[in-house]
Amino acid sequence: MIQVFHVTKAFQRVVAVDDLSFELEQGGSLALWGSNGAGKTTMIRCLLGVFPFRGSVTVKGIDVKKHGKQARSFIGYVPQELAFHDDARLGASILFFARLRKVGREDAAVALDAVGLRGHERKRVRDLSGGMKQRLALAVALLADPPIIVLDEPTSNLDASGRGEVVESLARLRDAGKTLVFASHRPDEVVSLAERVIMMERGKLIRDTTPSKLWPAYAPVQTIRLYLSEGTDESAAAVLREAGHAVNLNGHGLCVSVSRNRKAEPVAVLAKASIIVRDFEVLEDIPADGNAGSEDLT
Amino acid sequence: MTRFLTILYALLAFVGVLTGQPVAAQNQAVDAIHSLIEQAEPGSVVHVPPGVYEGNLVIDKPIILEGGDQAIIDGLGQGSVVEIRAEGCTFRGFLVRNSASGVDREPSGIRVLAGNSTIENNRLEDVLFGIDLQNAPNSKVLNNEILGKDLGLARRGDGLRLWWSLGCTIKGNTVKGLRDMVFWYSEDLDVSDNRVSDSRYGLHFMYSHHTSVHDNNLSENAVGIYLMYSNTIDISHNTIRNNRGVSGYGIGLKDCDSITISSNALLANRVGIYVDNSPSAYDSTGLISDNMVAFNEIGLLATPITHNNIITHNAFLENEEQAAAHGGGNLSLNSFASDGIGNFWSDYAGYDKDGDGIGDIIHEPKSLFRSLIAREPNLRLFVHSPAQQAIELTARALPELNPKPIFVDPTPLTRVPDLTLPSDGQTTTGAPMGVLAVVLLTIACGSGWLVFRQQPFPNVLPTKVSHTIGRGRA
Amino acid sequence: MTTMAVQPGRTESGAHLSRIGCILAFARREFRDAVSSRWFLLYTIAFTVLAVAVSFMSLAGSGSQGFAGFGRTTAGLLNLIMLVVPLMALIAGAGSIAGERERGTLLYVLAQPVSRVEVLLGKYVGLAAALCCSMCIGFGLSAGALAWRAGSVGIGAYVMLIVLTCGLALAMLSVGMLLSVVSRRSGVATGLGLFAWLVLVFLSDLGLMAGTIIFKLRVQEIFALGIANPLQAFKMAVIVNMNASLDVLGPVGMYASQTYGRTLPWLLASVLVIWAIVPLLIALIVFKKRGSI
């Protein structure tokens, strides 16, 4: 799906990406992991072919340097922070990108629906919360249903609950068969989403491995579906959000994303608020054991 | 239908035979008219039947030749078409066409070689010279229309020429596309209500004195009126517009004494009034008053030696340069006010405290850029540009850069004087311009609407949602 | 790589259509942004008010006799146009790319399936349309004033004036976009735009005047140097169009009229066209080669 051969990119004298190569199969998910300034963002931009670089990148066999436009049509991109014109309205913004992606107004509406932003079309971009902006960016990235999603620190500007939301959305996309490439410096995201990690340092590839090898004892995020009494979904969601959990309401029930080692916490919180949990179910089962996670989602 | 037409034609032909008038005039030789003249008594009226007469007509008997607006005399491109040799002839109501075009013998539409002639209501087409009066005093040239050959200006002849013809009346003629309407050595003329356009000199006077030139309309010529070595001429109520040849004077004077220029409208010429050494006699004066001098490149242009002109009660309106001295210098030998009445200058920057219509400070225009142009004519390229404004502003800020004024009007008028001007005759409807305005505004608003119109965001059924990505807290 | 390689460029016409679609999408957005921005509103109002005022002032005092020099109005408008329109177009162009770069939106749009050429051309088209609309408002209301007070004398020349002014705006916009592409920050780009304005409107003319006086340049040299400046070319084109010759501009103008005759308007118009195309082309090349985001 994606092939990166000896990519090198230098800005004046600073080498941001130094002779990086990797390949990624369709449906794979890959994290570029490293500290700030390791060259993750630059690598992602090379992948998108937005500026010249040495080496080559092909996306579905298409050279991004020669046919960048076509290559990018297979990629949905989510930037670190949504960069829309602040004065523009949400509806107009997504329609603009819909036009660039050659999809119709209906698809734009579907995309907004999918990220729960319907009804906000008249809002100006500057009035959106960070989470809404990120969801809008996701909606844009998904406009033409591209096979590849590329994300640059997708959660860095979000609070904990927003982060959970995004991570969960991405997990669904991955499960739906999308190829995922993202830059991150948060181990929890990497563990939750990536099958493969490329560790970068000063532009160089240090290790090409899997999250479980990199953090064998790390507790990943799991999503729990709670089955509650009729009509208490809304109030339960409010209570959980109050407690700092990432909550997601859909037709089937209420989903909470928590770290593996804290699965009981939402139930306890709800119990305290006298909301009865009839049942719960763990949606994702990432094989990982241990409970020594020093970082978690909340 | 065709049968009906056939019958009609037959009937018409029959009527024609009865009345002796040819229906479809056969071209015939001009000798037909010669024989009519031969049979006529001197002083009698000779009616020329309708038709085309080919050849050169010579009138050598004092008669009144009447064309009834239906007789055509065609010179077949040979010589002058009509020549009048007898005194006291009247030539009226003809279409005269097709003179020779070589300039050497000066072929004319109508050549008049005898006095007391009247040339009236004729139309001349395709002629090298139009009407040419030589030694034909006390003649009248009235209401003729003269159209020239389609030739370059250098190869054209004069539309109307007087040569040693005193006391003539030239009135109501229209000349289009010839060289000059020119008066040589001819005095006591009345030149009025003529219309000259697309020619070289509208009216041109050479050594022709004591003449009144009024109510003419001269437009789109190289020069409107040009007077050379001609004295005591009264120029009034003429409309002189858009004469923009190389010299492009509305009215030009060279070495002329006792000239009065009053109540003319001088509009959009290269130069409104040009004065070169006039008056030339030391004790003579010229008067320029009550004129509307507007929208010309230069309103009044005079050589620096020009003196003794009185310029009063004119309106100098929005001329690119209101008054200038030709080749540098100033106009201080002339007076720009008479009896405390100056002129209206649209660029006057003073005020009128007591409201008497006369500005309280003198008008002495200074322009650094103008003085630069006077020194270096090539700089004229930069008129109409912001750089010119920048230079003027600089000069205003730094008074030591200020040049001397070109003239001084001690009592400038603060209101456009009420002038009795000739009516312009150019009345245009604002409709096309209004349509243009509407079109432009529609373009602007329409494209704004196209881009900004709000379409309702489509409603999509939930079933169409193909890839739900986890519902956030909407 | 296991999946089948997709052949680049499906069909020629399809690619062209997609290209035009992208350009129009950018043009539309740029038009929206421009029209709803404060500077644009300000310039439009200023231009309109001044244009209408000039029309009225030129007509005032000429009486009801229809003297109403259309030519005079044009001469007055000429100065105004040469000051305001280049400023407007240069600043608009200068802000276009540099502003997006500074806000970080440039990267985001470039990450979409679009090419840099499309982005730049789309912005150019959108801004050009916005500028032309702004001028249509000014000229439209001015035409209304003329229609009301002066009739329709010189309507043909007036239309040509509008066309030429739009040409001037396109040329200046093209220069502005070049400045925008080469500068990293929008402040720098705006500064460069102002400087370019100063140079084109004042300094080059003043310099040429000084050169004329000091070096005693010959008419053909002055003319050649003069029309290199798009503003001078514009001015001469307007005057030729109005008077059928450049004699008004003194010996240099007479030289031009005599030498080039009927081709002169075309020569002058082509100067504007060149100024509209060449800087934009350079901007395209720089934008593509440098790959700055």
XYZ file of C-alpha atoms in Angstrom, chain A residues 95 105-106 109-110 112 114-116 118 121-122 135 142 161 165 169 241 248-249, chain B residues 454-462 464-474:
40
model
C -18.171 21.615 1.152
C -23.039 17.546 -0.801
C -24.726 14.353 0.354
C -23.541 15.572 5.040
C -22.901 11.893 5.659
C -20.640 15.302 9.229
C -20.641 10.257 11.017
C -18.650 12.506 13.345
C -21.731 13.916 15.005
C -24.714 17.671 11.888
C -23.094 23.782 9.750
C -23.766 27.447 10.445
C -13.851 15.639 14.441
C -13.088 10.562 5.368
C -12.125 12.586 26.841
C -13.134 9.644 21.348
C -12.939 6.363 16.127
C -17.931 12.615 31.359
C -19.716 7.487 23.279
C -23.462 7.149 22.894
C -26.855 29.494 0.760
C -28.085 26.115 -0.213
C -29.677 24.111 2.532
C -27.393 21.370 3.646
C -28.850 18.115 2.340
C -30.708 15.936 4.735
C -29.453 12.427 4.660
C -31.321 9.470 5.987
C -29.471 7.693 8.769
C -27.156 6.237 4.230
C -24.560 6.683 6.914
C -22.016 4.231 5.691
C -19.122 4.621 8.029
C -20.188 5.704 11.447
C -17.120 6.716 13.313
C -18.395 6.696 16.810
C -20.848 9.377 17.750
C -19.392 12.155 19.722
C -21.379 14.329 21.991
C -23.165 16.298 19.387
